[in-house]
């Protein structure tokens, strides 16, 4: 390796290291200060679990956590079902209808969140719908469904249409064809779409802020209302969310490996 290539190698590694430091240092900072012994967010003073205790004893914070989880789970399930059925239906539709629907489906994705939020606010106001849990749930289902469709459609384009025809010729009903032939082949895309929908719902602030009411707030709204005053309980809440996401990612990567090893061990026996 000459000096020039060695220089570029060191430079690239340094830039990667700085990028990783920039991404993960704030996360490490939050975790460390969630165990701070005093109220300060800049000076460490011993080790304490008091902020975790205050978080679990705060009814407002706990209700926000439950609202976030419940809305994210329900909206993910509904959006995944709607998105999967819609994507399969579009794959069997005519070219004009499919292209037109795909363009319409891209609007919520391309629209800024503030535009979608104001539109939903005006819609609920025009219909005289009381803003609260139901309106937030409907809004989350609305903006999560397009991401599921976008995740599944590319996989559907790669499927062999002869398999569907063969299943129908062999006596399967359309529903059996969908559940036993099509869905098993697009299962990874469905899971990916569901994960994106859950993340979008769990993380949303702008749309949720405009369509909520009657004391219903998710974690994002709670953090926004608490950001104007020092409250280290936010660090404790953020640390728990980071822990849950980390465990979920590790499990998502380890489970397929364990299954493959178990399958190989059965084959060798």
C-alpha positions as a LaTeX table, in Angstrom:
\begin{tabular}{lrrr}
\hline
Residue & $x$ (\AA) & $y$ (\AA) & $z$ (\AA) \\
\hline
Unk1 & 0.00 & 0.00 & 0.00 \\
Unk2 & 1.54 & 3.33 & $-1.08$ \\
Unk3 & 1.37 & 6.55 & 0.92 \\
Unk4 & $-1.53$ & 7.99 & $-1.08$ \\
Unk5 & $-3.80$ & 4.98 & $-0.60$ \\
Unk6 & $-2.77$ & 4.75 & 3.07 \\
Unk7 & $-3.74$ & 8.42 & 3.55 \\
Unk8 & $-7.18$ & 7.92 & 2.00 \\
Unk9 & $-7.73$ & 4.77 & 4.07 \\
Unk10 & $-6.93$ & 6.61 & 7.30 \\
Unk11 & $-9.05$ & 9.58 & 6.26 \\
Unk12 & $-12.06$ & 7.39 & 5.42 \\
Unk13 & $-11.80$ & 5.52 & 8.72 \\
Unk14 & $-11.51$ & 8.82 & 10.60 \\
Unk15 & $-14.59$ & 10.24 & 8.89 \\
Unk16 & $-16.56$ & 7.07 & 9.63 \\
Unk17 & $-15.47$ & 7.25 & 13.26 \\
Unk18 & $-16.50$ & 10.90 & 13.53 \\
Unk19 & $-19.87$ & 10.14 & 11.92 \\
Unk20 & $-20.53$ & 7.28 & 14.35 \\
Unk21 & $-19.46$ & 9.51 & 17.25 \\
Unk22 & $-21.83$ & 12.24 & 16.05 \\
Unk23 & $-24.73$ & 9.76 & 15.80 \\
Unk24 & $-24.24$ & 7.82 & 19.02 \\
Unk25 & $-22.68$ & 10.31 & 21.46 \\
Unk26 & $-26.05$ & 12.03 & 22.17 \\
Unk27 & $-27.62$ & 8.63 & 22.88 \\
Unk28 & $-24.78$ & 7.74 & 25.26 \\
Unk29 & $-25.15$ & 11.17 & 26.88 \\
Unk30 & $-28.86$ & 10.61 & 27.52 \\
Unk31 & $-28.27$ & 7.18 & 29.07 \\
Unk32 & $-25.50$ & 8.43 & 31.37 \\
Unk33 & $-27.46$ & 11.44 & 32.64 \\
Unk34 & $-30.56$ & 9.34 & 33.25 \\
Unk35 & $-28.64$ & 7.98 & 36.27 \\
Unk36 & $-27.48$ & 11.40 & 37.47 \\
Unk37 & $-27.80$ & 12.03 & 41.17 \\
Unk38 & $-28.87$ & 15.67 & 40.79 \\
Unk39 & $-31.28$ & 17.59 & 38.58 \\
Unk40 & $-28.58$ & 19.05 & 36.35 \\
Unk41 & $-28.42$ & 17.97 & 32.72 \\
Unk42 & $-24.77$ & 19.00 & 32.35 \\
Unk43 & $-23.00$ & 18.06 & 35.60 \\
Unk44 & $-22.81$ & 14.51 & 36.90 \\
Unk45 & $-23.24$ & 14.06 & 40.65 \\
Unk46 & $-23.25$ & 10.41 & 41.64 \\
Unk47 & $-25.40$ & 7.48 & 40.64 \\
Unk48 & $-29.15$ & 7.41 & 41.26 \\
Unk49 & $-32.33$ & 5.73 & 40.02 \\
Unk50 & $-34.54$ & 8.54 & 41.27 \\
Unk51 & $-35.50$ & 9.72 & 37.75 \\
Unk52 & $-36.68$ & 6.25 & 36.79 \\
Unk53 & $-38.69$ & 6.10 & 40.02 \\
Unk54 & $-40.24$ & 9.51 & 39.32 \\
Unk55 & $-41.05$ & 8.47 & 35.77 \\
Unk56 & $-42.92$ & 5.35 & 36.87 \\
Unk57 & $-44.72$ & 7.30 & 39.61 \\
Unk58 & $-45.77$ & 10.09 & 37.24 \\
Unk59 & $-49.32$ & 9.30 & 36.01 \\
Unk60 & $-49.07$ & 11.78 & 33.12 \\
Unk61 & $-45.90$ & 10.22 & 31.80 \\
Unk62 & $-47.16$ & 6.66 & 32.20 \\
Unk63 & $-50.44$ & 7.46 & 30.44 \\
Unk64 & $-48.46$ & 8.97 & 27.56 \\
Unk65 & $-46.40$ & 5.80 & 27.28 \\
Unk66 & $-49.52$ & 3.62 & 27.21 \\
Unk67 & $-51.24$ & 5.85 & 24.65 \\
Unk68 & $-48.14$ & 5.71 & 22.46 \\
Unk69 & $-47.87$ & 1.92 & 22.63 \\
Unk70 & $-51.59$ & 1.23 & 22.17 \\
Unk71 & $-51.97$ & 3.61 & 19.22 \\
Unk72 & $-48.76$ & 2.35 & 17.59 \\
Unk73 & $-49.78$ & $-1.30$ & 17.93 \\
Unk74 & $-53.36$ & $-0.84$ & 16.73 \\
Unk75 & $-52.42$ & 1.46 & 13.86 \\
Unk76 & $-49.65$ & $-0.93$ & 12.78 \\
Unk77 & $-51.99$ & $-3.93$ & 12.72 \\
Unk78 & $-54.76$ & $-2.10$ & 10.84 \\
Unk79 & $-52.35$ & $-0.38$ & 8.42 \\
Unk80 & $-50.57$ & $-3.67$ & 7.71 \\
Unk81 & $-53.84$ & $-5.47$ & 6.94 \\
Unk82 & $-55.18$ & $-2.63$ & 4.78 \\
Unk83 & $-51.85$ & $-2.08$ & 3.07 \\
Unk84 & $-51.33$ & $-5.77$ & 2.30 \\
Unk85 & $-54.81$ & $-6.27$ & 0.86 \\
Unk86 & $-54.54$ & $-3.05$ & $-1.15$ \\
Unk87 & $-51.12$ & $-3.94$ & $-2.55$ \\
Unk88 & $-52.28$ & $-7.42$ & $-3.59$ \\
Unk89 & $-55.40$ & $-5.97$ & $-5.18$ \\
Unk90 & $-53.38$ & $-3.39$ & $-7.09$ \\
Unk91 & $-51.01$ & $-6.06$ & $-8.38$ \\
Unk92 & $-53.99$ & $-7.77$ & $-10.02$ \\
Unk93 & $-55.56$ & $-4.55$ & $-11.35$ \\
Unk94 & $-55.20$ & $-2.86$ & $-14.70$ \\
Unk95 & $-52.19$ & $-0.69$ & $-15.46$ \\
Unk96 & $-54.09$ & 2.62 & $-15.45$ \\
Unk97 & $-55.83$ & 1.97 & $-12.11$ \\
Unk98 & $-52.61$ & 0.66 & $-10.56$ \\
Unk99 & $-50.51$ & 3.65 & $-11.64$ \\
Unk100 & $-53.18$ & 6.16 & $-10.61$ \\
Unk101 & $-53.57$ & 4.57 & $-7.17$ \\
Unk102 & $-49.81$ & 4.41 & $-6.68$ \\
Unk103 & $-49.49$ & 8.14 & $-7.42$ \\
Unk104 & $-52.28$ & 8.91 & $-4.95$ \\
Unk105 & $-50.65$ & 6.63 & $-2.38$ \\
Unk106 & $-47.41$ & 8.60 & $-2.64$ \\
Unk107 & $-49.10$ & 11.89 & $-1.69$ \\
Unk108 & $-49.14$ & 11.29 & 2.10 \\
Unk109 & $-45.51$ & 10.19 & 1.92 \\
Unk110 & $-44.35$ & 13.20 & $-0.12$ \\
Unk111 & $-46.50$ & 15.73 & 1.74 \\
Unk112 & $-44.84$ & 17.60 & 4.63 \\
Unk113 & $-46.23$ & 16.45 & 7.98 \\
Unk114 & $-47.53$ & 19.93 & 8.74 \\
Unk115 & $-49.69$ & 19.88 & 5.59 \\
Unk116 & $-51.13$ & 16.48 & 6.48 \\
Unk117 & $-51.71$ & 17.60 & 10.06 \\
Unk118 & $-53.60$ & 20.75 & 9.07 \\
Unk119 & $-55.65$ & 18.81 & 6.52 \\
Unk120 & $-56.70$ & 16.24 & 9.13 \\
Unk121 & $-57.44$ & 19.00 & 11.65 \\
Unk122 & $-59.74$ & 20.75 & 9.17 \\
Unk123 & $-61.41$ & 17.45 & 8.24 \\
Unk124 & $-62.18$ & 16.51 & 11.85 \\
Unk125 & $-63.37$ & 20.05 & 12.57 \\
Unk126 & $-65.65$ & 20.04 & 9.51 \\
Unk127 & $-67.14$ & 16.71 & 10.59 \\
Unk128 & $-67.53$ & 18.00 & 14.17 \\
Unk129 & $-65.53$ & 15.05 & 15.49 \\
Unk130 & $-64.27$ & 15.47 & 19.03 \\
Unk131 & $-60.47$ & 15.27 & 18.95 \\
Unk132 & $-58.90$ & 12.67 & 21.18 \\
Unk133 & $-57.87$ & 9.03 & 21.10 \\
Unk134 & $-60.01$ & 8.06 & 18.08 \\
Unk135 & $-58.87$ & 10.95 & 15.90 \\
Unk136 & $-55.21$ & 10.30 & 16.71 \\
Unk137 & $-55.64$ & 6.60 & 15.95 \\
Unk138 & $-57.36$ & 7.31 & 12.61 \\
Unk139 & $-54.63$ & 9.79 & 11.68 \\
Unk140 & $-51.90$ & 7.27 & 12.45 \\
Unk141 & $-53.61$ & 4.58 & 10.39 \\
Unk142 & $-53.94$ & 7.05 & 7.52 \\
Unk143 & $-50.26$ & 8.01 & 7.30 \\
Unk144 & $-48.90$ & 4.53 & 8.12 \\
Unk145 & $-50.82$ & 2.61 & 5.43 \\
Unk146 & $-48.99$ & 4.15 & 2.43 \\
Unk147 & $-45.63$ & 3.03 & 3.83 \\
Unk148 & $-46.89$ & $-0.55$ & 4.07 \\
Unk149 & $-48.10$ & $-0.44$ & 0.46 \\
Unk150 & $-44.79$ & 1.01 & $-0.74$ \\
Unk151 & $-42.91$ & $-1.73$ & 1.11 \\
Unk152 & $-44.96$ & $-4.60$ & $-0.38$ \\
Unk153 & $-45.49$ & $-3.47$ & $-3.99$ \\
Unk154 & $-41.88$ & $-4.03$ & $-5.21$ \\
Unk155 & $-41.93$ & $-7.61$ & $-3.92$ \\
Unk156 & $-45.27$ & $-8.32$ & $-5.60$ \\
Unk157 & $-43.83$ & $-7.23$ & $-8.96$ \\
Unk158 & $-41.22$ & $-9.98$ & $-8.71$ \\
Unk159 & $-43.69$ & $-12.82$ & $-8.08$ \\
Unk160 & $-44.44$ & $-15.37$ & $-10.79$ \\
Unk161 & $-48.12$ & $-14.87$ & $-11.80$ \\
Unk162 & $-48.27$ & $-18.50$ & $-12.93$ \\
Unk163 & $-48.19$ & $-19.63$ & $-9.30$ \\
Unk164 & $-51.47$ & $-17.83$ & $-8.60$ \\
Unk165 & $-53.06$ & $-19.30$ & $-11.72$ \\
Unk166 & $-51.82$ & $-22.77$ & $-10.79$ \\
Unk167 & $-53.28$ & $-22.49$ & $-7.28$ \\
Unk168 & $-56.66$ & $-21.46$ & $-8.70$ \\
Unk169 & $-56.56$ & $-24.29$ & $-11.24$ \\
Unk170 & $-55.82$ & $-26.79$ & $-8.46$ \\
Unk171 & $-58.99$ & $-25.81$ & $-6.60$ \\
Unk172 & $-57.90$ & $-23.03$ & $-4.24$ \\
Unk173 & $-60.35$ & $-20.23$ & $-3.61$ \\
Unk174 & $-59.10$ & $-16.65$ & $-4.11$ \\
Unk175 & $-58.81$ & $-16.27$ & $-0.32$ \\
Unk176 & $-56.79$ & $-19.50$ & $-0.02$ \\
Unk177 & $-54.59$ & $-18.38$ & $-2.90$ \\
Unk178 & $-53.88$ & $-15.12$ & $-1.12$ \\
Unk179 & $-53.18$ & $-16.68$ & 2.29 \\
Unk180 & $-51.32$ & $-19.83$ & 1.19 \\
Unk181 & $-49.49$ & $-18.71$ & $-1.97$ \\
Unk182 & $-49.08$ & $-14.93$ & $-2.14$ \\
Unk183 & $-48.66$ & $-13.88$ & 1.51 \\
Unk184 & $-45.95$ & $-16.49$ & 2.36 \\
Unk185 & $-43.86$ & $-15.16$ & $-0.53$ \\
Unk186 & $-44.19$ & $-11.50$ & 0.49 \\
Unk187 & $-43.96$ & $-12.11$ & 4.24 \\
Unk188 & $-40.57$ & $-10.34$ & 4.64 \\
Unk189 & $-41.97$ & $-7.23$ & 2.93 \\
Unk190 & $-45.07$ & $-7.32$ & 5.13 \\
Unk191 & $-42.89$ & $-7.49$ & 8.25 \\
Unk192 & $-40.71$ & $-4.64$ & 6.96 \\
Unk193 & $-43.80$ & $-2.53$ & 6.23 \\
Unk194 & $-45.21$ & $-3.25$ & 9.70 \\
Unk195 & $-41.94$ & $-2.23$ & 11.36 \\
Unk196 & $-41.86$ & 1.02 & 9.37 \\
Unk197 & $-45.50$ & 1.71 & 10.29 \\
Unk198 & $-44.81$ & 1.07 & 13.98 \\
Unk199 & $-41.77$ & 3.33 & 13.93 \\
Unk200 & $-43.64$ & 6.12 & 12.14 \\
Unk201 & $-46.52$ & 5.91 & 14.61 \\
Unk202 & $-44.33$ & 5.66 & 17.71 \\
Unk203 & $-42.18$ & 8.61 & 16.62 \\
Unk204 & $-44.84$ & 10.97 & 15.24 \\
Unk205 & $-45.24$ & 14.41 & 16.77 \\
Unk206 & $-46.54$ & 16.97 & 14.25 \\
Unk207 & $-49.68$ & 15.13 & 13.11 \\
Unk208 & $-50.42$ & 13.82 & 16.61 \\
Unk209 & $-50.13$ & 17.31 & 18.08 \\
Unk210 & $-52.75$ & 18.71 & 15.69 \\
Unk211 & $-55.32$ & 15.92 & 15.96 \\
Unk212 & $-55.20$ & 15.12 & 19.68 \\
Unk213 & $-57.33$ & 16.47 & 22.49 \\
Unk214 & $-59.02$ & 15.69 & 25.82 \\
Unk215 & $-55.72$ & 15.01 & 27.60 \\
Unk216 & $-54.59$ & 12.35 & 25.11 \\
Unk217 & $-50.89$ & 12.71 & 24.30 \\
Unk218 & $-48.13$ & 10.42 & 23.14 \\
Unk219 & $-44.48$ & 10.42 & 24.16 \\
Unk220 & $-43.48$ & 12.96 & 21.50 \\
Unk221 & $-46.05$ & 15.49 & 22.68 \\
Unk222 & $-45.08$ & 14.86 & 26.30 \\
Unk223 & $-41.39$ & 15.46 & 25.60 \\
Unk224 & $-42.27$ & 18.67 & 23.72 \\
Unk225 & $-44.31$ & 20.01 & 26.63 \\
Unk226 & $-41.53$ & 19.09 & 29.10 \\
Unk227 & $-38.65$ & 20.44 & 26.99 \\
Unk228 & $-39.15$ & 24.01 & 28.22 \\
Unk229 & $-38.25$ & 23.08 & 31.78 \\
Unk230 & $-35.50$ & 20.88 & 33.16 \\
Unk231 & $-36.80$ & 17.39 & 33.85 \\
Unk232 & $-34.26$ & 14.54 & 33.87 \\
Unk233 & $-37.15$ & 12.05 & 33.77 \\
Unk234 & $-37.08$ & 12.62 & 30.00 \\
Unk235 & $-33.62$ & 11.01 & 29.98 \\
Unk236 & $-34.97$ & 8.00 & 31.87 \\
Unk237 & $-37.86$ & 7.65 & 29.43 \\
Unk238 & $-35.54$ & 7.99 & 26.42 \\
Unk239 & $-33.14$ & 5.41 & 27.86 \\
Unk240 & $-35.94$ & 2.86 & 28.23 \\
Unk241 & $-37.07$ & 3.47 & 24.65 \\
Unk242 & $-33.48$ & 3.03 & 23.44 \\
Unk243 & $-33.18$ & $-0.21$ & 25.43 \\
Unk244 & $-36.42$ & $-1.61$ & 23.97 \\
Unk245 & $-35.35$ & $-0.73$ & 20.40 \\
Unk246 & $-31.89$ & $-2.26$ & 20.94 \\
Unk247 & $-33.33$ & $-5.50$ & 22.31 \\
Unk248 & $-35.82$ & $-5.67$ & 19.44 \\
Unk249 & $-33.06$ & $-5.18$ & 16.84 \\
Unk250 & $-30.85$ & $-7.80$ & 18.45 \\
Unk251 & $-33.74$ & $-10.27$ & 18.59 \\
Unk252 & $-34.70$ & $-9.54$ & 14.97 \\
Unk253 & $-31.16$ & $-10.35$ & 13.86 \\
Unk254 & $-30.55$ & $-13.34$ & 16.13 \\
Unk255 & $-33.84$ & $-15.20$ & 15.68 \\
Unk256 & $-33.33$ & $-15.89$ & 11.93 \\
Unk257 & $-29.78$ & $-17.09$ & 12.63 \\
Unk258 & $-30.98$ & $-19.42$ & 15.38 \\
Unk259 & $-33.73$ & $-20.76$ & 13.12 \\
Unk260 & $-31.29$ & $-21.43$ & 10.29 \\
Unk261 & $-28.92$ & $-23.26$ & 12.63 \\
Unk262 & $-31.79$ & $-25.30$ & 14.06 \\
Unk263 & $-32.98$ & $-26.17$ & 10.54 \\
Unk264 & $-29.47$ & $-27.22$ & 9.48 \\
Unk265 & $-29.03$ & $-29.35$ & 12.60 \\
Unk266 & $-32.30$ & $-31.17$ & 11.86 \\
Unk267 & $-31.16$ & $-31.86$ & 8.30 \\
Unk268 & $-27.86$ & $-33.33$ & 9.46 \\
Unk269 & $-29.55$ & $-35.67$ & 11.94 \\
\hline
\end{tabular}
